[in-house]
PDB file of C-alpha atoms in Angstrom:
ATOM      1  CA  UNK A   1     112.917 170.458  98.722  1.00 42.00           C
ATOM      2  CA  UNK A   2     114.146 167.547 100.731  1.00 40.00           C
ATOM      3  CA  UNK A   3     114.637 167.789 104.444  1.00 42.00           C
ATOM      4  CA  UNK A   4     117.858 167.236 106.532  1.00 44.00           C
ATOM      5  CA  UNK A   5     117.812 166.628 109.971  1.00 44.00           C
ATOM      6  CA  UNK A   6     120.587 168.143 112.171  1.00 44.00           C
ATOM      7  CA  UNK A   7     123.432 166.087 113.513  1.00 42.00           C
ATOM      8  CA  UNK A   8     122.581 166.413 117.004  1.00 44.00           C
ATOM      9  CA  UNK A   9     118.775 164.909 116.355  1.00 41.00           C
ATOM     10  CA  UNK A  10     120.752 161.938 114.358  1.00 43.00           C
ATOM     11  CA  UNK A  11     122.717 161.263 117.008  1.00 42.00           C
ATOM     12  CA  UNK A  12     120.529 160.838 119.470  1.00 44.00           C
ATOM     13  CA  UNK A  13     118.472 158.816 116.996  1.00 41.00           C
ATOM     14  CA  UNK A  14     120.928 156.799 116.582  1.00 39.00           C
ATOM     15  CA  UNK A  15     121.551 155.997 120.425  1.00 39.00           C
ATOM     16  CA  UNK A  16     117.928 155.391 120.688  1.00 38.00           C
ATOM     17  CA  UNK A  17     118.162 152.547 118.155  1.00 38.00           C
ATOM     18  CA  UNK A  18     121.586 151.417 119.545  1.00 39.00           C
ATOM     19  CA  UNK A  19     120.039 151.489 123.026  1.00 38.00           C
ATOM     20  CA  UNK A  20     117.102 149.608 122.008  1.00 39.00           C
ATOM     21  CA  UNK A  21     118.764 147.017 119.839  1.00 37.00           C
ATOM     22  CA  UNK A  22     120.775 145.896 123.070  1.00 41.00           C
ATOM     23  CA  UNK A  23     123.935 146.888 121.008  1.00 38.00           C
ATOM     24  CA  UNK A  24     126.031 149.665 120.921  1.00 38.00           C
ATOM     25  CA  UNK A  25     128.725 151.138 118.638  1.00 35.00           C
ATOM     26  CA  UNK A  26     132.438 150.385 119.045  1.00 39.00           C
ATOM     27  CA  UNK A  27     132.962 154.323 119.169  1.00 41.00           C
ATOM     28  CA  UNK A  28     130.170 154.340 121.998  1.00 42.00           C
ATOM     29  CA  UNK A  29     131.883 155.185 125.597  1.00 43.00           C
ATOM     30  CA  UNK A  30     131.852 152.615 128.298  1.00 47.00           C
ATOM     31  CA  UNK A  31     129.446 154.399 130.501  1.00 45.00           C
ATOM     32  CA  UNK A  32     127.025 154.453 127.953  1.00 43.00           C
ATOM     33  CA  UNK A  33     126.772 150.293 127.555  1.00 47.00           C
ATOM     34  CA  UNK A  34     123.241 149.412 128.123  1.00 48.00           C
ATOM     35  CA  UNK A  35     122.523 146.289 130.469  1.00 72.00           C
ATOM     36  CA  UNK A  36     122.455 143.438 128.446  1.00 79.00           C
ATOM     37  CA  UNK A  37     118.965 141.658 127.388  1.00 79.00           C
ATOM     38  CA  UNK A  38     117.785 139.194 125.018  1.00 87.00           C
ATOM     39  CA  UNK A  39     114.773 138.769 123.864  1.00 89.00           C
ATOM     40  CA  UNK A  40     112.644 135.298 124.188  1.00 91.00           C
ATOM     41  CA  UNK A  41     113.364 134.104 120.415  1.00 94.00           C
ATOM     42  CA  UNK A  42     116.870 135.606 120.749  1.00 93.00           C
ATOM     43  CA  UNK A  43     117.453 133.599 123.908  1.00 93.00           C
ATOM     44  CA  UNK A  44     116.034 130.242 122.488  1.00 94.00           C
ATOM     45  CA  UNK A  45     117.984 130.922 119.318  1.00 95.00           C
ATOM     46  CA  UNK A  46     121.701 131.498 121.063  1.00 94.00           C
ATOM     47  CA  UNK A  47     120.928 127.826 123.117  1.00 93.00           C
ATOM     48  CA  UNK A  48     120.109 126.270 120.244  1.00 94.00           C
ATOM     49  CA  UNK A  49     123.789 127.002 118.027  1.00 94.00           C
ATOM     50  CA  UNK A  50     125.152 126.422 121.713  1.00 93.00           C
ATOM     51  CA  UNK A  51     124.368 123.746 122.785  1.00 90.00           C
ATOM     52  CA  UNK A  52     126.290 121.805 119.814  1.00 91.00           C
ATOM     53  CA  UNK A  53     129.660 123.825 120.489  1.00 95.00           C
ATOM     54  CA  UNK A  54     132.264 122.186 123.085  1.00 95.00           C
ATOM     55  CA  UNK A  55     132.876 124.115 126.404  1.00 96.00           C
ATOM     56  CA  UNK A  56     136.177 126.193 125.140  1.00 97.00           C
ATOM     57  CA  UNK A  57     133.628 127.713 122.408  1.00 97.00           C
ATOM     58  CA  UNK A  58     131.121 128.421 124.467  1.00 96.00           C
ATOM     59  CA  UNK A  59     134.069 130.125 126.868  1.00 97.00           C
ATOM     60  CA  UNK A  60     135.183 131.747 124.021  1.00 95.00           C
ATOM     61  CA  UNK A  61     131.636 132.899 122.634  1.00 95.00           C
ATOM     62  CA  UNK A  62     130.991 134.419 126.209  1.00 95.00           C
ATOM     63  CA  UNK A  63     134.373 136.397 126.564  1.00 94.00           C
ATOM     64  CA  UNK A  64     133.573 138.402 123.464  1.00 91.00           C
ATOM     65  CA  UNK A  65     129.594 138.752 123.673  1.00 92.00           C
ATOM     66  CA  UNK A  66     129.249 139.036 127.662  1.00 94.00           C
ATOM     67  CA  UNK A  67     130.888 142.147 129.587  1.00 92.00           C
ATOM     68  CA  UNK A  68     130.905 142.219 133.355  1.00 94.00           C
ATOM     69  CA  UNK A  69     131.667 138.042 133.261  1.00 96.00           C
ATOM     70  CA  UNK A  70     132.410 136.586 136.428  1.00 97.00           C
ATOM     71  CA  UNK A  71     132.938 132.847 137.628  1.00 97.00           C
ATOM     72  CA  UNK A  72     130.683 131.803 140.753  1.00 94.00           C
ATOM     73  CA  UNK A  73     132.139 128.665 141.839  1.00 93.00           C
ATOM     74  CA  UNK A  74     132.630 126.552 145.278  1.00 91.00           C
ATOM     75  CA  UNK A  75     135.426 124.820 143.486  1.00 94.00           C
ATOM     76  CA  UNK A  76     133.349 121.514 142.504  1.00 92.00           C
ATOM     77  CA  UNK A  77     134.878 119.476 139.354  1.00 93.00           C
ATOM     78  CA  UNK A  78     132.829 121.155 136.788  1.00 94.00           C
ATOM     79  CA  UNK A  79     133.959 124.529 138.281  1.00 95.00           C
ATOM     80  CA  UNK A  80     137.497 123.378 138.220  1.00 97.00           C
ATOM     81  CA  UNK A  81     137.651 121.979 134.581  1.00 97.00           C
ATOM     82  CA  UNK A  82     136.348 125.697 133.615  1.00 97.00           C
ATOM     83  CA  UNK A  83     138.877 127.830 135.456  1.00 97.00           C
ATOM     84  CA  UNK A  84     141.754 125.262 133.759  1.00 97.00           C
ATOM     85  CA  UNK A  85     140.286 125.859 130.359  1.00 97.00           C
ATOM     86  CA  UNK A  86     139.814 129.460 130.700  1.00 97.00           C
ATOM     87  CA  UNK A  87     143.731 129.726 132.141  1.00 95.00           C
ATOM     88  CA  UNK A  88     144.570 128.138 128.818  1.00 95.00           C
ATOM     89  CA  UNK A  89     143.146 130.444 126.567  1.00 93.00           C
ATOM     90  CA  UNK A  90     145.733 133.427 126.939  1.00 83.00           C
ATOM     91  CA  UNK A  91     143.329 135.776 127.805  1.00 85.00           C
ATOM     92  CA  UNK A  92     143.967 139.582 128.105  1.00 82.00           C
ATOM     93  CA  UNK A  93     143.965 141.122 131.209  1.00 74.00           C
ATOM     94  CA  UNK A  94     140.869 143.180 130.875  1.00 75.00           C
ATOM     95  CA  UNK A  95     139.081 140.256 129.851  1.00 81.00           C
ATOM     96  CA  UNK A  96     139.992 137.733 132.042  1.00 90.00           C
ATOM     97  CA  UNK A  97     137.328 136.216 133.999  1.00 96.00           C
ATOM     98  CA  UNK A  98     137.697 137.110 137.944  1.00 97.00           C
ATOM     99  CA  UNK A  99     136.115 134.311 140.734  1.00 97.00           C
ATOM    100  CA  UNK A 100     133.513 134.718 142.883  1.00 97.00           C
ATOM    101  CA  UNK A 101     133.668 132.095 145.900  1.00 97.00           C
ATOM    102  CA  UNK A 102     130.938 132.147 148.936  1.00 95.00           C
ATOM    103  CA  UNK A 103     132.811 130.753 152.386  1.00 97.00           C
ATOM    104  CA  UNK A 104     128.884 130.044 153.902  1.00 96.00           C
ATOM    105  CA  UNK A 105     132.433 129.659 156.872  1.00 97.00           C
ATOM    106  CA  UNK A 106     130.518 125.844 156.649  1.00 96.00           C
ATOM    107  CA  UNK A 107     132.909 124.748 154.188  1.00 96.00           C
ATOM    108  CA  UNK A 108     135.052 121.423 154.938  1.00 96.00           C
ATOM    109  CA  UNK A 109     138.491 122.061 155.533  1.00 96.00           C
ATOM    110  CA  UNK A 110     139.539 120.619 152.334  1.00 97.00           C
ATOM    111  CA  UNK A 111     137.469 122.839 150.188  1.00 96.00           C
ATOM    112  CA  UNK A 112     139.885 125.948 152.007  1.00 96.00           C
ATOM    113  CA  UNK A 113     142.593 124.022 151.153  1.00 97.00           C
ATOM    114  CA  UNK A 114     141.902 123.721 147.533  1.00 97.00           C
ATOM    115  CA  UNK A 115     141.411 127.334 147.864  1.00 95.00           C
ATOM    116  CA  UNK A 116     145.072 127.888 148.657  1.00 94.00           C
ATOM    117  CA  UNK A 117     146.571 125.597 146.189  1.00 96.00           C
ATOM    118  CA  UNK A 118     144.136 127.159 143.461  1.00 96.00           C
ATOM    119  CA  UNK A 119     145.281 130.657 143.751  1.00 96.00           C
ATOM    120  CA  UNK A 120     148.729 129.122 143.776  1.00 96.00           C
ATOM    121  CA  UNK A 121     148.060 127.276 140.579  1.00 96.00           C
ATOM    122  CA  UNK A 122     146.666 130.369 138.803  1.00 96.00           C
ATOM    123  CA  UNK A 123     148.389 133.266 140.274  1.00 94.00           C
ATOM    124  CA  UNK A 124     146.576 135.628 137.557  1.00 92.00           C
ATOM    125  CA  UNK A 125     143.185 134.949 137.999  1.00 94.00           C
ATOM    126  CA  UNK A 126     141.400 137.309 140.825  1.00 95.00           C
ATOM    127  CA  UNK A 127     139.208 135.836 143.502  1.00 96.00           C
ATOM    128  CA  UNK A 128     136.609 137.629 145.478  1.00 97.00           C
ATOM    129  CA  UNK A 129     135.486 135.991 148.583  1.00 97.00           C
ATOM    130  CA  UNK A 130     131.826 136.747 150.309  1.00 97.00           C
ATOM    131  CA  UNK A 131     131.369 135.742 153.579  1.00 97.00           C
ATOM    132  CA  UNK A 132     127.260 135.764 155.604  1.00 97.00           C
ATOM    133  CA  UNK A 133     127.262 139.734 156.214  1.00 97.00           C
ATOM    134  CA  UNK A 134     128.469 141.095 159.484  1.00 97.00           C
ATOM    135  CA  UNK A 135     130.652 137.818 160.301  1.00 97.00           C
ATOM    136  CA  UNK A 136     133.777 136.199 159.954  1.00 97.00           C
ATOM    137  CA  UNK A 137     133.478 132.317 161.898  1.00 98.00           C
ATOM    138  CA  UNK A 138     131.392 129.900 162.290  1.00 97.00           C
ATOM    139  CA  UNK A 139     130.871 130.982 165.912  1.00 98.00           C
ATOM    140  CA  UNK A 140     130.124 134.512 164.908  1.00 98.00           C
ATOM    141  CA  UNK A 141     127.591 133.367 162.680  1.00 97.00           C
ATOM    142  CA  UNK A 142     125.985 130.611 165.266  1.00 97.00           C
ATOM    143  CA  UNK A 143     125.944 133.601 168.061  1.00 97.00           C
ATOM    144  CA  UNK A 144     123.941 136.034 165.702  1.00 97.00           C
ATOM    145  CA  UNK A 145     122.087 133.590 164.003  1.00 96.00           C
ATOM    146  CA  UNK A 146     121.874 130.680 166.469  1.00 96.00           C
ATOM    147  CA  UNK A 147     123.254 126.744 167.010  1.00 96.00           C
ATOM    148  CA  UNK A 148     122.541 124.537 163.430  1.00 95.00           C
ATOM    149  CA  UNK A 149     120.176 127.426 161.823  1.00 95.00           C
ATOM    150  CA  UNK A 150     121.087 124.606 158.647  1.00 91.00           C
ATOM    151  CA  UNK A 151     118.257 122.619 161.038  1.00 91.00           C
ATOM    152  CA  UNK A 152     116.604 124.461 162.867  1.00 93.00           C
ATOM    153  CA  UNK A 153     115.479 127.030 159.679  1.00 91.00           C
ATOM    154  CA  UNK A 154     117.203 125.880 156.388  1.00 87.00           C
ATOM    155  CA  UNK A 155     115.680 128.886 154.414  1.00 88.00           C
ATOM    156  CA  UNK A 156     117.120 130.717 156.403  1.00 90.00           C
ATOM    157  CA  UNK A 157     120.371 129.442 156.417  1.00 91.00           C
ATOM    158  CA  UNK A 158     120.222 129.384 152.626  1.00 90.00           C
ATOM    159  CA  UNK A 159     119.774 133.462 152.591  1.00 92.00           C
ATOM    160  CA  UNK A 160     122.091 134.556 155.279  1.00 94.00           C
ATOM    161  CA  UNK A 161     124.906 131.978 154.181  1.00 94.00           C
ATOM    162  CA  UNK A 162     124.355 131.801 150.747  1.00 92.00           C
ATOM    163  CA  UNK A 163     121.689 133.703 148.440  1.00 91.00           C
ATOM    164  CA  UNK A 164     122.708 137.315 150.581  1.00 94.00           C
ATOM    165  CA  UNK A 165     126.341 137.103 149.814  1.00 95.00           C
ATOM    166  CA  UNK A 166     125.959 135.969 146.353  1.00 94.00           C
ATOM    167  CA  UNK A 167     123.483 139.137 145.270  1.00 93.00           C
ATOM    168  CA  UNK A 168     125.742 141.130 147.479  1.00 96.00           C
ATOM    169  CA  UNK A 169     128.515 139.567 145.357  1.00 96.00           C
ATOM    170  CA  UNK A 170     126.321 140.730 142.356  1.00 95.00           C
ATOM    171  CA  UNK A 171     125.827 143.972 143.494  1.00 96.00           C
ATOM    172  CA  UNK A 172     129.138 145.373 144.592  1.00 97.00           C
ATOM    173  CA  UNK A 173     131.566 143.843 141.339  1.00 96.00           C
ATOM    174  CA  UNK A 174     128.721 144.687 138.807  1.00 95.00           C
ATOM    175  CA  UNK A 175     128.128 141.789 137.216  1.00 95.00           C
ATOM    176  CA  UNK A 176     126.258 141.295 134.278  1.00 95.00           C
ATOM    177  CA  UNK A 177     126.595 137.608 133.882  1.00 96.00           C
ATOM    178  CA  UNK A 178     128.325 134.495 135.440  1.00 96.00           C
ATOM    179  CA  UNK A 179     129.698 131.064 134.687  1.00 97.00           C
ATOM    180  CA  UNK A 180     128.365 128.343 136.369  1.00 93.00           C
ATOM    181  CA  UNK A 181     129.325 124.413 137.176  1.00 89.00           C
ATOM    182  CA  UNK A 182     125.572 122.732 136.567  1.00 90.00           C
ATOM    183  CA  UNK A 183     125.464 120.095 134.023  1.00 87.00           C
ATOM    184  CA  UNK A 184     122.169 118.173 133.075  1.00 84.00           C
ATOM    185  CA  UNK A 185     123.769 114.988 134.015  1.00 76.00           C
ATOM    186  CA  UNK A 186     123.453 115.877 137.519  1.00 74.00           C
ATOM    187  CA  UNK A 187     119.679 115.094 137.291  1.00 59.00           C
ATOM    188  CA  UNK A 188     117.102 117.089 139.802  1.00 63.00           C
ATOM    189  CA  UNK A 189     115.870 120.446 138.143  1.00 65.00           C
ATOM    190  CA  UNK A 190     118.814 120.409 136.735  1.00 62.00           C
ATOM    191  CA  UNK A 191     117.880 117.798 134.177  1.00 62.00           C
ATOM    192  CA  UNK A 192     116.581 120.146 131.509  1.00 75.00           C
ATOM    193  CA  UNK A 193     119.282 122.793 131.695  1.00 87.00           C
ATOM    194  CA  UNK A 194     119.825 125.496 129.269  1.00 92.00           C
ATOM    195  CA  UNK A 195     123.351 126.560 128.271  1.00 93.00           C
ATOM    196  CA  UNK A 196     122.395 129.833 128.686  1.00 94.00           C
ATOM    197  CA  UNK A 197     119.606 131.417 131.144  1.00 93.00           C
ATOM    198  CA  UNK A 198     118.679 134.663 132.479  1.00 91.00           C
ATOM    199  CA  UNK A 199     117.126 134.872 135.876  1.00 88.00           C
ATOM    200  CA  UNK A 200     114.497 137.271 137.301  1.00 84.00           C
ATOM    201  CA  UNK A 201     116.777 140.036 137.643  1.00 85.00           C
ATOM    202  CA  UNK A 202     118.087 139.970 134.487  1.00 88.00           C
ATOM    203  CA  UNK A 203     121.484 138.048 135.350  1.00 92.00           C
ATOM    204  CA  UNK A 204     122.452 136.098 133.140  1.00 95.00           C
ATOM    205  CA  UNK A 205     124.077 132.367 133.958  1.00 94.00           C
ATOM    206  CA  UNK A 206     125.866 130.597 131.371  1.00 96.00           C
ATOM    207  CA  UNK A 207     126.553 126.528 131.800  1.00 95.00           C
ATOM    208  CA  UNK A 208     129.396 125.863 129.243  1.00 96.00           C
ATOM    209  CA  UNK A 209     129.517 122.149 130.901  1.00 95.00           C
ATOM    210  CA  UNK A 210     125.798 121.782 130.564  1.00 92.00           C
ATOM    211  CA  UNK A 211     126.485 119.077 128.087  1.00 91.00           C
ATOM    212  CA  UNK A 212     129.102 116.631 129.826  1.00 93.00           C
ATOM    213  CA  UNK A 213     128.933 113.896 131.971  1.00 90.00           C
ATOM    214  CA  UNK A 214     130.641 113.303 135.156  1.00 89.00           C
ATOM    215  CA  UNK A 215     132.734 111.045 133.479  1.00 92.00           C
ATOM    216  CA  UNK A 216     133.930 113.502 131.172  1.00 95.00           C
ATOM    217  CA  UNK A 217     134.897 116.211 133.729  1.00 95.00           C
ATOM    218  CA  UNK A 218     136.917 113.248 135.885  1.00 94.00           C
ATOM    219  CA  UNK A 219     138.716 112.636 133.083  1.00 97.00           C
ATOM    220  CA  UNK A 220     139.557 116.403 132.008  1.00 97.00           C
ATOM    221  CA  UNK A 221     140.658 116.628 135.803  1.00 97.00           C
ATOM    222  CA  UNK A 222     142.803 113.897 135.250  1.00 96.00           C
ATOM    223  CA  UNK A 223     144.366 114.512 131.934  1.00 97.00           C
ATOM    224  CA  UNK A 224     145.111 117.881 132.881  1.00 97.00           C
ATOM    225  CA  UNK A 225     146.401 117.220 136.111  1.00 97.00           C
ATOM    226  CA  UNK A 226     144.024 120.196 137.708  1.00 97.00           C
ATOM    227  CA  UNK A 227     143.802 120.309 141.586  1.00 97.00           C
ATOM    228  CA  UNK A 228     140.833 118.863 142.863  1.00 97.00           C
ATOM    229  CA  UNK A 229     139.290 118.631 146.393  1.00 95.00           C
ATOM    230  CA  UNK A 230     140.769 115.223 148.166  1.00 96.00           C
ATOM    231  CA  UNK A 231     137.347 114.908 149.401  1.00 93.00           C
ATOM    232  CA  UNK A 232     136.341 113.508 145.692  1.00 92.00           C
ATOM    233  CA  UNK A 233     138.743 110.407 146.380  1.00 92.00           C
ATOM    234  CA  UNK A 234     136.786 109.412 149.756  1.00 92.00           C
ATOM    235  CA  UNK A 235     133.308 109.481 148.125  1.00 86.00           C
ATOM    236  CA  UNK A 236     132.494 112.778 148.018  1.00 86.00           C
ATOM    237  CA  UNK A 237     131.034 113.405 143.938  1.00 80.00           C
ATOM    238  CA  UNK A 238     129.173 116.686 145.114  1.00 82.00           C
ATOM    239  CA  UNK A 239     130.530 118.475 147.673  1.00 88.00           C
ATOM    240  CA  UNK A 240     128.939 121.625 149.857  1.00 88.00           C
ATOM    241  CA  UNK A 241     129.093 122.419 153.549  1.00 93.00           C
ATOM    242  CA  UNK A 242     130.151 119.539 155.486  1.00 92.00           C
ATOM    243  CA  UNK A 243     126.733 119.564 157.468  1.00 89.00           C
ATOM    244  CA  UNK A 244     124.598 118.755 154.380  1.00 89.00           C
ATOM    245  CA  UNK A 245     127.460 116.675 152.526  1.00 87.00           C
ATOM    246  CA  UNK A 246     127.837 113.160 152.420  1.00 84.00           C
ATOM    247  CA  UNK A 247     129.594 110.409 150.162  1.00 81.00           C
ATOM    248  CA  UNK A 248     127.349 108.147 147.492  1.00 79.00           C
ATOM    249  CA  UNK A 249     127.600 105.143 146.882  1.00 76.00           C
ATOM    250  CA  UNK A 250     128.281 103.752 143.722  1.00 73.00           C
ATOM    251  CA  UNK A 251     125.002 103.653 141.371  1.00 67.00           C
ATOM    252  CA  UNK A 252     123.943 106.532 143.174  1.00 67.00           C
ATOM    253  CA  UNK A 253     123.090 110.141 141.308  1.00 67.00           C
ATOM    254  CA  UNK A 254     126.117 112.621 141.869  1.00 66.00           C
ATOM    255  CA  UNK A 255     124.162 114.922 144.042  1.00 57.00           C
ATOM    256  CA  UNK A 256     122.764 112.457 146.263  1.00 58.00           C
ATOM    257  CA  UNK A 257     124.983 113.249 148.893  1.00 53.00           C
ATOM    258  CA  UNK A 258     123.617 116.600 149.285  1.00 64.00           C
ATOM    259  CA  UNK A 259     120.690 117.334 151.248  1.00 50.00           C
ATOM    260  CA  UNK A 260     120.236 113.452 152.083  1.00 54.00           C
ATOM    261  CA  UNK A 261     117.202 113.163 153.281  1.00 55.00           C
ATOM    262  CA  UNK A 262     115.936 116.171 152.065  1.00 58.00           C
ATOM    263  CA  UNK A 263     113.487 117.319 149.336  1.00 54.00           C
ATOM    264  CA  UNK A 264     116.178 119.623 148.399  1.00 49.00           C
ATOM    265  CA  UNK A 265     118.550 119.800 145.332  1.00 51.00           C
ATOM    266  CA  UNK A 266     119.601 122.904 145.488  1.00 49.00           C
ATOM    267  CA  UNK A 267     121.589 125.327 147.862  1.00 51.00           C
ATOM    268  CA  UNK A 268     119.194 128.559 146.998  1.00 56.00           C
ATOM    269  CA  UNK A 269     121.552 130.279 144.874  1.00 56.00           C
ATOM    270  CA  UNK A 270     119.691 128.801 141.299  1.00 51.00           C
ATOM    271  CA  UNK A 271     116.358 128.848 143.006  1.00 57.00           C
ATOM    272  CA  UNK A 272     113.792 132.098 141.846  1.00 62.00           C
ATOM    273  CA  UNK A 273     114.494 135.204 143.483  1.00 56.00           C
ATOM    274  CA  UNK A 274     111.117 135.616 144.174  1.00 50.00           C
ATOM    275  CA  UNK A 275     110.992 132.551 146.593  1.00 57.00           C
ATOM    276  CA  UNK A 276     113.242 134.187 148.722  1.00 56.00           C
ATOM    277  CA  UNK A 277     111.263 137.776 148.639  1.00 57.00           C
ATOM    278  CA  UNK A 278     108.301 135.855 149.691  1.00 61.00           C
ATOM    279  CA  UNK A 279     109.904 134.071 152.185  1.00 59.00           C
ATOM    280  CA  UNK A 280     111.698 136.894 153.916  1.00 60.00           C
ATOM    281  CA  UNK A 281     108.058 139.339 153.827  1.00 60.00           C
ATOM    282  CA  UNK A 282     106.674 135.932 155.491  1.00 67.00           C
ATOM    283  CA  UNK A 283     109.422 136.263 157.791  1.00 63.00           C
ATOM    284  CA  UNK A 284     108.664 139.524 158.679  1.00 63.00           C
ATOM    285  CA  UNK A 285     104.906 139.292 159.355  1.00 67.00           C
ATOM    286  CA  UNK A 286     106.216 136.761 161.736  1.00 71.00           C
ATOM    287  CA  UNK A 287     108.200 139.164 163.772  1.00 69.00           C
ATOM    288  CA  UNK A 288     105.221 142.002 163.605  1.00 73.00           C
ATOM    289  CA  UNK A 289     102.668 139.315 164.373  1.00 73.00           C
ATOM    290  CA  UNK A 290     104.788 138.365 167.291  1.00 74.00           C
ATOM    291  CA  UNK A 291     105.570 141.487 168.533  1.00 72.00           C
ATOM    292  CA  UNK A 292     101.851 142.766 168.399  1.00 75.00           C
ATOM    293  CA  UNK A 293     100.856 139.656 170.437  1.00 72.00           C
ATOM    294  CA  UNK A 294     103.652 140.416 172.758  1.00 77.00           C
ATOM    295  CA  UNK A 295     102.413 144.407 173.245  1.00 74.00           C
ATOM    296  CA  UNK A 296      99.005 142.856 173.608  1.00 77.00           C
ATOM    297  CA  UNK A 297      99.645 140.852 176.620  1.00 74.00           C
ATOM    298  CA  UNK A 298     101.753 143.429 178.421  1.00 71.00           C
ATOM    299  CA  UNK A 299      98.260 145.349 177.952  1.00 76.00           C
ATOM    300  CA  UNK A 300      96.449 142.311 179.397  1.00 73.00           C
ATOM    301  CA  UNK A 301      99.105 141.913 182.679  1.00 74.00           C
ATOM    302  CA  UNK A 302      98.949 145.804 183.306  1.00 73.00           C
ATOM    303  CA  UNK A 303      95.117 146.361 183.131  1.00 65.00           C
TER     304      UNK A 303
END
């Protein structure tokens, strides 16, 4: 006699291979969406049919495999030339894909101008703006963290106006996985990008631009008549806060202006999570070494 097992224990079978497969059914409810994964083959795989599809199908490919998508951008060309393409895709509401912009309040006053004229220019798409926690100007942030903390502690500077917002960003919306602006014809670590990555804590960043030059993305800007920063037309081919921005010259790499002087390429936002756990525990020792030595020789002037 053949046995039967009881609807309940072949439902929750089932959800035990849906969970584990990464997939659920369409029937499933939203609550019960696992976090999305892929596996090591799976991931190498996806970049591999990727990486020979043009930005709109990569957009598009993202839009119907990735929920909880989000756009991190400062605005850059790259950044720009996705927002256009994604405006021209007639998008649903529930699926459009909402900004996420970081004012480190360091920003040149053209890049908050762009701002304007971008939510101007696409009056649909949402924008979420992160600001260093706890203040609102640049002379909030120098009184609680100090004159040029860019100089005088750049890590530091990098967490508080940067990598803090942008997990804080992560934290509050939800988000699963984000569009990005790198291309591998930047050069620096970003030489060897993927089109698709997930970091240490499972976020997952997609580059749909990872193939183009800067060539290319000029001349999208320009065919499509998409608002750029004015900044771009004095010099400026990468452009961040205006203490660590500069224009290149011509022959020069496109991020050379940034960080000149520097061996830095990046802002912190791309870099390991882990780098900045270390360097905040370091940070922290610091201030209990510190205050131990300080206890100390109040015990030494009192004895």
């Amino acid at each position: 006699m053949s046995s039967r097992s009881s609807p309940a224990r072949d439902s929750d079978a089932m959800s035990v291979r849906e969970t584990e497969s990464g997939y659920v059914s369409g029937s499933g409810s939203e609550s019960s969406l696992p976090e999305i994964y892929f596996t090591k083959p799976h991931l190498a795989f996806l970049n591999r049919q990727l990486q020979f599809l043009q930005p709109q199908e990569i957009l598009r490919w993202c839009i119907t495999s990735l929920p909880r998508l989000y756009q991190t951008t400062a605005f850059g060309l790259t950044g720009l030339v996705t927002l256009d393409m994604l405006s021209k895709m007639k998008i649903l509401r529930p699926q459009m894909v909402d900004l996420i912009f970081l004012d480190t309040l360091h920003h040149f006053p053209e890049t908050l101008d762009l701002l304007d004229r971008i939510r101007s220019r696409y009056p649909l798409v949402s924008l979420h703006l992160y600001k260093p926690d706890g203040v609102d100007t640049a002379d909030e942030f120098a009184r609680k963290h100090g004159e040029k903390l860019w100089e005088t502690n750049d890590e530091l500077y990098d967490w508080v106006a940067k990598v803090e917002p942008a997990q804080r960003a992560y934290r509050e919306l939800q988000v699963a996985a984000v569009l990005t602006g790198r291309r591998r014809s930047q050069g620096g670590k970003r030489g060897d990008l993927d089109v698709i990555e997930v970091d240490e804590a499972g976020l997952i960043k997609v580059n749909p631009l990872a193939n183009w030059s800067f060539q290319q993305v000029q001349d999208y800007i320009k065919g499509n008549k998409v608002p750029y920063n004015e900044l771009l037309d004095r010099g400026y081919t990468s452009i961040g806060d205006w203490h660590s921005t500069q224009p290149t010259k011509a022959g020069e790499d496109e991020r050379a202006g940034r960080w000149m002087g520097q061996q830095k390429t990046e802002c912190g936002i791309h870099n390991p999570r882990s780098k900045f756990a270390q360097y905040l525990q370091e940070q922290e020792a610091k201030k209990q070494e510190e205050a131990l030595h300080q206890a100390l020789e109040g015990l030494k002037a009192s004895a």
